[in-house]
XYZ file of C-alpha atoms in Angstrom:
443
model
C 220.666 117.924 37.809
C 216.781 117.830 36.363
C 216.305 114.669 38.662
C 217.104 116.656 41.538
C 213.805 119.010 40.506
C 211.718 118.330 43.752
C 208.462 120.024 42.906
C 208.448 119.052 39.329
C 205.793 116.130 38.046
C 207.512 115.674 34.437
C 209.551 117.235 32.151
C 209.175 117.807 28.745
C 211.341 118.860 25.296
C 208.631 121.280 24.075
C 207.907 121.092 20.420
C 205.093 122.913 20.465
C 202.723 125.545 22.829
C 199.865 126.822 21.239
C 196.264 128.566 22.776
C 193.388 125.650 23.426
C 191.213 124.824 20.965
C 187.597 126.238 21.012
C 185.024 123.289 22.070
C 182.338 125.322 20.346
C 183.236 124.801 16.961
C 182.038 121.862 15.061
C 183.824 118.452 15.736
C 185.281 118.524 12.100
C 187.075 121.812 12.246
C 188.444 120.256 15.953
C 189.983 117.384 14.552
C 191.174 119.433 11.507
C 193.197 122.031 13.859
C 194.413 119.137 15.616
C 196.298 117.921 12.559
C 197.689 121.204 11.937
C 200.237 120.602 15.154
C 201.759 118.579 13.109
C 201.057 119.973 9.310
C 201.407 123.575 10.030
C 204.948 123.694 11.105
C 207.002 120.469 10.664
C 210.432 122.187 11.382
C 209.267 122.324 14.550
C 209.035 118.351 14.996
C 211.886 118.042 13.311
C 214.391 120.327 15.896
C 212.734 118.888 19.045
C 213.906 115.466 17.374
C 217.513 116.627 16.945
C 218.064 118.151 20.042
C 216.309 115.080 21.911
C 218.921 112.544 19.179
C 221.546 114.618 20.810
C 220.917 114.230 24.761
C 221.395 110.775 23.599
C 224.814 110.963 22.300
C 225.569 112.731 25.008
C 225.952 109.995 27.192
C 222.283 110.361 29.093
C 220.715 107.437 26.658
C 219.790 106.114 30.392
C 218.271 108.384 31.464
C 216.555 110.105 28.723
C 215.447 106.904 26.056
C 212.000 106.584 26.632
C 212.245 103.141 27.776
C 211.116 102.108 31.226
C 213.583 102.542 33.579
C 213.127 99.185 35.032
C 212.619 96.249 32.440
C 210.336 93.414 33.330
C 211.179 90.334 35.029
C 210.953 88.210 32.483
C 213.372 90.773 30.136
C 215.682 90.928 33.405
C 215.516 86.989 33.083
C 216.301 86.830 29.560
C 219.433 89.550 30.137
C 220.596 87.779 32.712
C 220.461 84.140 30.452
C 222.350 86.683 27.527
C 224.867 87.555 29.544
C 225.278 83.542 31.603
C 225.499 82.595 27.993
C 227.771 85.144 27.322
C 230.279 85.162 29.699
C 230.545 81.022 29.060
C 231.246 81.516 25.652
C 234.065 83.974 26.815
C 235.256 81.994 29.158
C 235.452 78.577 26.440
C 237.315 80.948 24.343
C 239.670 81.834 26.490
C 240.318 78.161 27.353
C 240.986 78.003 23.584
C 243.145 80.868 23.506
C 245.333 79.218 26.055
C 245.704 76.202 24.823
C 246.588 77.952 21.349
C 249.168 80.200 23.153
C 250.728 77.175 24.677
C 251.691 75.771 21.182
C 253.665 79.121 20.696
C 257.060 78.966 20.294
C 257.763 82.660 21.070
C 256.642 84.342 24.675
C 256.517 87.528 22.628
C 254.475 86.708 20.270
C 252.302 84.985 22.551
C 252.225 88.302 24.360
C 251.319 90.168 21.202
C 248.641 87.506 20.501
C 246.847 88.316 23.751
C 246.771 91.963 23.402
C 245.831 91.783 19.689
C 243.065 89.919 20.977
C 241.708 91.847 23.321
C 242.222 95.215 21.963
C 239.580 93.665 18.700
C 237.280 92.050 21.581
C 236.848 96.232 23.398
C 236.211 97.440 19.557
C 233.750 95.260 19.015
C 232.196 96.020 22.262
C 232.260 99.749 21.420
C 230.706 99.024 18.080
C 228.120 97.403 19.410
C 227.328 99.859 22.131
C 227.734 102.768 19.420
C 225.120 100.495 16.999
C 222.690 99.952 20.077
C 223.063 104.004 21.103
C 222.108 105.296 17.080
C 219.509 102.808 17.158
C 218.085 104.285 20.231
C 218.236 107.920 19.093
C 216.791 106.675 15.508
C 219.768 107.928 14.135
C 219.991 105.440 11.192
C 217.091 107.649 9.426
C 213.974 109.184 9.713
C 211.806 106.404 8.365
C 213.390 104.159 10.891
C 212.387 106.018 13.562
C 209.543 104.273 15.810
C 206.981 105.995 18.138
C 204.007 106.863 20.191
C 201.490 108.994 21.026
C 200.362 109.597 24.860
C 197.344 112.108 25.078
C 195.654 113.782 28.087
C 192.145 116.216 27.476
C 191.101 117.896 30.195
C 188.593 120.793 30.398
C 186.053 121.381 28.224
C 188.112 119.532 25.121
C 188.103 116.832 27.405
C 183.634 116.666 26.829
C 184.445 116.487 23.040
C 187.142 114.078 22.460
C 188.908 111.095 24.116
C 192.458 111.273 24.784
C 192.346 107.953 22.444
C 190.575 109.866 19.724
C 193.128 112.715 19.654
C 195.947 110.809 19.971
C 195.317 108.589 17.090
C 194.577 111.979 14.816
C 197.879 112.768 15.890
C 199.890 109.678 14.893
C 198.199 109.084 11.485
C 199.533 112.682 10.859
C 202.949 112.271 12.112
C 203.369 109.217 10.020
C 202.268 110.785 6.887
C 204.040 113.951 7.496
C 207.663 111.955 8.435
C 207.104 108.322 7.598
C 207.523 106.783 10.886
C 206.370 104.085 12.806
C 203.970 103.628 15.363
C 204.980 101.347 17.971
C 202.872 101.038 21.168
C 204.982 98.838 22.962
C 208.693 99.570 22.538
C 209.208 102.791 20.543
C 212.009 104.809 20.382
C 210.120 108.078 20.681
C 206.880 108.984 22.918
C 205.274 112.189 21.949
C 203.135 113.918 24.809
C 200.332 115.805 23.625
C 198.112 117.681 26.318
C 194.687 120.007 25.500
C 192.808 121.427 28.177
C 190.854 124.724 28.573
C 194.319 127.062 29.047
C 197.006 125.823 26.076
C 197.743 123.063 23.757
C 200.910 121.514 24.288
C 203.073 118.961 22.719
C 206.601 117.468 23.872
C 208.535 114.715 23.945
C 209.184 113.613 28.370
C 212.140 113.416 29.046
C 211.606 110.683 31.655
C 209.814 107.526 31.374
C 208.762 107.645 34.894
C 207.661 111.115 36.706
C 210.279 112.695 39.193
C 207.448 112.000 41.767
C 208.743 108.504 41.776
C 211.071 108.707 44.397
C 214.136 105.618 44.167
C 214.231 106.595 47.986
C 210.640 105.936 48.634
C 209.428 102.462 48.995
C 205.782 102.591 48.644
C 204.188 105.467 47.905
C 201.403 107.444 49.499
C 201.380 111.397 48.414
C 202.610 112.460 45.756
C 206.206 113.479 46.492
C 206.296 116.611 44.455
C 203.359 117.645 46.416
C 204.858 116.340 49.843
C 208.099 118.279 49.146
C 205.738 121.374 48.269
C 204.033 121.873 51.486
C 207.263 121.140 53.214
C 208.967 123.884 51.084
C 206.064 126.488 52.238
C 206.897 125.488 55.821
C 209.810 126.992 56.329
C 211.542 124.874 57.950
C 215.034 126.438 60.151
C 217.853 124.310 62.157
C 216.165 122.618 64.950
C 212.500 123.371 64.645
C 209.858 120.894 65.307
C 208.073 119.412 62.679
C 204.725 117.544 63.642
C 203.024 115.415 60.865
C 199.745 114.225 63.018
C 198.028 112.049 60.149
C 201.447 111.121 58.911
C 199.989 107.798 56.667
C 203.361 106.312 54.971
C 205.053 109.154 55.964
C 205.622 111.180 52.577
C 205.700 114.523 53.887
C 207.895 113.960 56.805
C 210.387 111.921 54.256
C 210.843 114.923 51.871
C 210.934 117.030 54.485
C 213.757 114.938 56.454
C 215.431 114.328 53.136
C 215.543 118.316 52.274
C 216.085 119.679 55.690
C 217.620 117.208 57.663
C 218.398 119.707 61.106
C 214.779 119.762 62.006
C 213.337 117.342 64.478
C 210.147 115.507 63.039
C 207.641 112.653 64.542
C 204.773 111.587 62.744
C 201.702 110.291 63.944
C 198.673 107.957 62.955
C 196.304 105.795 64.205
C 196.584 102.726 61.663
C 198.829 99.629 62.462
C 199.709 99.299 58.337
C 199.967 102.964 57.778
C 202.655 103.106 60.535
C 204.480 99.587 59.523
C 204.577 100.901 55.658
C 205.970 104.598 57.430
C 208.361 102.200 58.768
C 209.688 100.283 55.922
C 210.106 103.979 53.730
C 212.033 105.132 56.681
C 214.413 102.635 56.702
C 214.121 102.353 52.878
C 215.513 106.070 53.373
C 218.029 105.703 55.866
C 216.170 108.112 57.724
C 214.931 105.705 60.783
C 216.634 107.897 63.438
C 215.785 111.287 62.008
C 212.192 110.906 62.389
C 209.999 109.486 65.562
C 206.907 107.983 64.760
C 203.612 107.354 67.303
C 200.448 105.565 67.489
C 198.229 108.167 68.691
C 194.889 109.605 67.605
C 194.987 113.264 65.671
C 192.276 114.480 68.443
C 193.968 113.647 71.455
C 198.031 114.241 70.761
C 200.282 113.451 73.667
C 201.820 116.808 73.846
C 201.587 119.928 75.669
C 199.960 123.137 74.138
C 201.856 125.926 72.256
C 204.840 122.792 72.197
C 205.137 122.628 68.006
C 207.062 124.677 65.566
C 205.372 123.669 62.405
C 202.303 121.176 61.238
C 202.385 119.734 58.302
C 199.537 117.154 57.364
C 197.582 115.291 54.612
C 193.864 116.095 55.306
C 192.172 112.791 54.622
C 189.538 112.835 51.358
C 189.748 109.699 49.728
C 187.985 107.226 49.748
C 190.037 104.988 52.412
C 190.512 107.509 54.691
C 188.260 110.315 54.509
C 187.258 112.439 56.909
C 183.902 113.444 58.415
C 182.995 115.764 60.911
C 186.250 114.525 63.008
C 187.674 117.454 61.093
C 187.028 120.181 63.628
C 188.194 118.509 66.429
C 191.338 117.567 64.245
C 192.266 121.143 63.299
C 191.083 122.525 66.894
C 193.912 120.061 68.490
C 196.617 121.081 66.004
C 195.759 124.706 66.845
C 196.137 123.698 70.455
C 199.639 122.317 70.601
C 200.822 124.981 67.775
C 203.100 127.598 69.598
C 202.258 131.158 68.762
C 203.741 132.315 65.375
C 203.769 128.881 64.553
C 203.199 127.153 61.001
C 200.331 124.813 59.718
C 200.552 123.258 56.271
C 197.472 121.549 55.151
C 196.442 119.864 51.678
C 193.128 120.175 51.634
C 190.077 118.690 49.828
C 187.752 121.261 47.676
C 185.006 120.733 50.353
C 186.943 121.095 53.432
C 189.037 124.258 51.875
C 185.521 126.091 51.022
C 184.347 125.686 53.944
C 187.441 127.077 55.722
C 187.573 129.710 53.526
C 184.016 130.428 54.348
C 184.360 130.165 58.171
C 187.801 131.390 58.620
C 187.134 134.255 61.061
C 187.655 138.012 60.786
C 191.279 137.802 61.370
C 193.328 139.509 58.444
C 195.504 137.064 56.854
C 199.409 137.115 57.162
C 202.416 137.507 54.608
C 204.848 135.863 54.156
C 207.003 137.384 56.799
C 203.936 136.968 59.397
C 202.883 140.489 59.653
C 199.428 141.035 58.337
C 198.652 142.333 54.559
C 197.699 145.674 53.300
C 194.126 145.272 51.971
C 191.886 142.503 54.353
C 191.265 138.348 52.801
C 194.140 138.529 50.328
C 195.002 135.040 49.397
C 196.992 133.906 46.630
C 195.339 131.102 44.501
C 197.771 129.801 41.873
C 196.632 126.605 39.491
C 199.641 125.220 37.388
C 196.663 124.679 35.055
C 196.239 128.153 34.557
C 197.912 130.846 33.901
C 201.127 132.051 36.048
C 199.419 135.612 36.599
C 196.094 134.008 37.493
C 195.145 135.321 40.966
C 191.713 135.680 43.259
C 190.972 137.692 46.047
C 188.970 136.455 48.584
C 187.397 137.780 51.656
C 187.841 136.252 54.885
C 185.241 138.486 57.048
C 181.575 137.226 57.859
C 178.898 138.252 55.704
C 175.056 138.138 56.017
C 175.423 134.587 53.698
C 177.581 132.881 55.758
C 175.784 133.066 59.164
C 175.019 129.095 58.938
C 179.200 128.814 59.007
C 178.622 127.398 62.424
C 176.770 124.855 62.004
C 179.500 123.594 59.933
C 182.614 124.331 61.183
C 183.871 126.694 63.908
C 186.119 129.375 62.817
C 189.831 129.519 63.844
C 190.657 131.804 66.587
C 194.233 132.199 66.177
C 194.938 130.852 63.152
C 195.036 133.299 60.292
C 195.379 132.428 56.441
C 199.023 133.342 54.568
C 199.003 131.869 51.403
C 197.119 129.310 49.287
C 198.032 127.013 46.146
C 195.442 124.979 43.605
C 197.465 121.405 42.751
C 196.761 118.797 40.868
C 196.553 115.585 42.042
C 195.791 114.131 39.007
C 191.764 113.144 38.336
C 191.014 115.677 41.160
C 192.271 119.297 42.474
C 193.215 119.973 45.969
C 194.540 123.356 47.867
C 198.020 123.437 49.885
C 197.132 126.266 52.836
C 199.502 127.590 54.843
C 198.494 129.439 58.125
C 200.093 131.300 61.397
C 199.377 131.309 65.015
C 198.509 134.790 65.949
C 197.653 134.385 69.725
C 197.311 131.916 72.304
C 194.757 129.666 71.513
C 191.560 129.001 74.143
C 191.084 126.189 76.710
């Protein structure tokens, strides 16, 4: 059930949450408080241990062991020798076993023999599988129990200290405090420890890999939690169509497909390998005839205006495939085939979401349910980074300091602003923006 989360990056057994440490004080003191995590309240450690010990034994060693979910190919090779070796042994002493039973005198006890046998040959397969399960959850003892520490700093912590730095503090401490081991390759335990400018948390994840890794996706593009995001602000109904018009390998319009599967969706894009990768997911999805994709450019779409239900798009800002002043004429043309009270989704860069939140018309902005808000500009602004009752207002009318607006961009004249959402996308922030058609758009 946690594997079906579909907006959720990682998850985490939390051993600890505590307010960020202050950059200001001396370097010292820092490094001193950051010992404390572990000092100050061992019990703490110790719980998140049991209850993680007992996931294990509860049959999810899979899925929970902090082992990567997908071993090597040279491990895979050396299983797969194991278990040639293995099944040869089995199978010479089984020719033994027959010629032994074939010396009997009695088909009973033959018969006896044979289930005698087997019955110790599935206990010692348990045992072994019991053995290799404690071993796992370091159930043996304490001291036997191996580990490591992974440590992100972000924020103004992040100026002070490596993530290296804080994360070796960390495991000196731990092994003091509880005598383990620290075991950077294969432990049984990886501790998470994150300190940025809004908490201090440590945990132990839950999964090896993030639940953005999709098994359904075969190479990625963007991130899937964040594909499935915008898709989930869409709003997407029983036959409505579903436009992705920079669609690269087609992340958006998989989650989308995979989620809602009655909508009708086509994706678009001007690259040869974007589209053959697009491709490949697609039928790595089994999702080839629930979604149409064309070669066509973003600026000049094959379709008639006011013909779409809902856009939903990527807005190139990396480094590949960034975008330049094409950006107007992009967002003019998706305005154009938009039908009134129509949807656009966008994931926008820092740059290109100032400057449409600078230039974004006089138009009030819409709620949720299309109808426009109480007070003028409102837009919601929520950072997982921050905290959950962090908002901003904004205005969205002109002002005396935003006359040069249009020699920048030109403001939307039917499109008005709903709601807006800070992500991470890692080493850099972006902005999912959801707006609505208001009007038929010009010539």
């Amino acid at each position: 059930m946690l594997k079906k989360l579909k907006s959720a990056e990682r998850l985490f057994l939390l051993i600890k949450k505590l307010f960020p440490f202050t950059a200001s004080s001396s370097k010292g003191k820092i490094l001193n408080e950051v010992q404390q995590l572990v000092n100050n309240d061992p019990r703490s450690w110790l719980d998140a241990i049991s209850t993680w010990k007992n996931l294990l034994k509860l049959g999810v060693r899979e899925e929970l062991s902090q082992r990567d979910a997908k071993p090597p190919k040279r491990k895979m090779r050396e299983n797969e020798t194991i278990i040639a070796k293995k099944l040869k042994t089995e199978e010479i002493q089984k020719i033994e076993e027959n010629h032994r039973e074939c010396q009997l005198e009695e088909q009973t006890e033959d018969t006896l023999e044979q289930r005698d046998s087997t019955t110790r040959r599935d206990k010692l397969e348990k045992e072994e599988i019991q053995k290799e399960v404690e071993k796992a959850a370091g159930a043996h003892s304490q001291e036997d129990l191996t580990f490591r520490v992974s440590c992100r700093c972000t924020g103004t912590i992040g100026k002070v200290f490596t993530s290296q730095e804080v994360g070796r503090i960390i495991g000196i401490a731990l092994m003091k405090q509880f005598g383990w081991k620290a075991d950077l390759r294969n432990p049984n335990l990886e501790i998470f420890v994150h300190l940025n400018d809004i908490y201090t948390v440590a945990g132990i994840p839950m999964f090896r890999a993030p639940l953005a890794s999709r098994t359904y996706i075969k190479t990625a593009g963007l991130r899937s939690t964040i594909a499935w995001a915008m898709a989930s602000l869409a709003e997407i109904k029983v036959g409505t169509f579903v436009l992705d018009p920079m669609c690269g390998l087609g992340t958006i319009l998989l989650e989308a497909a995979k989620e809602w599967p009655d909508g009708y969706y086509v994706g678009a894009d001007v690259s040869d390998s974007q589209l053959l990768g697009a491709w490949d997911n697609l039928k790595a999805a089994g999702l080839n005839d629930k979604i149409e994709l064309l070669k066509v450019s973003a600026i000049e779409l094959p379709l008639p205006s006011e013909s779409i239900d809902i856009i939903i798009s990527d807005i190139p800002f990396g480094k590949k495939f960034k975008l330049g002043k094409d950006i107007k004429t992009i967002l003019q043309e998706m305005e154009r085939v938009l039908h009134v009270g129509g949807t656009i989704v966008l994931l926008l860069s820092k740059d290109h979401h100032r400057l449409l939140k600078d230039c974004g018309g006089s138009h009030m902005p819409l709620d949720s349910k299309g109808t426009h808000a109480n007070e003028p500009g409102i837009k919601k602004c929520l950072n997982p980074e921050e905290k959950t009752d962090t908002s901003e207002r904004v205005t969205s009318s002109y002002e005396a300091g935003n006359r040069e607006c249009s020699d920048k961009m030109l403001p939307f004249g039917s499109l008005v602003p709903v709601e807006c959402y800070e992500v991470s996308l890692g080493k850099t922030n972006a902005f999912i923006c959801k707006y609505k058609k208001s009007s038929a758009s010009g010539p």
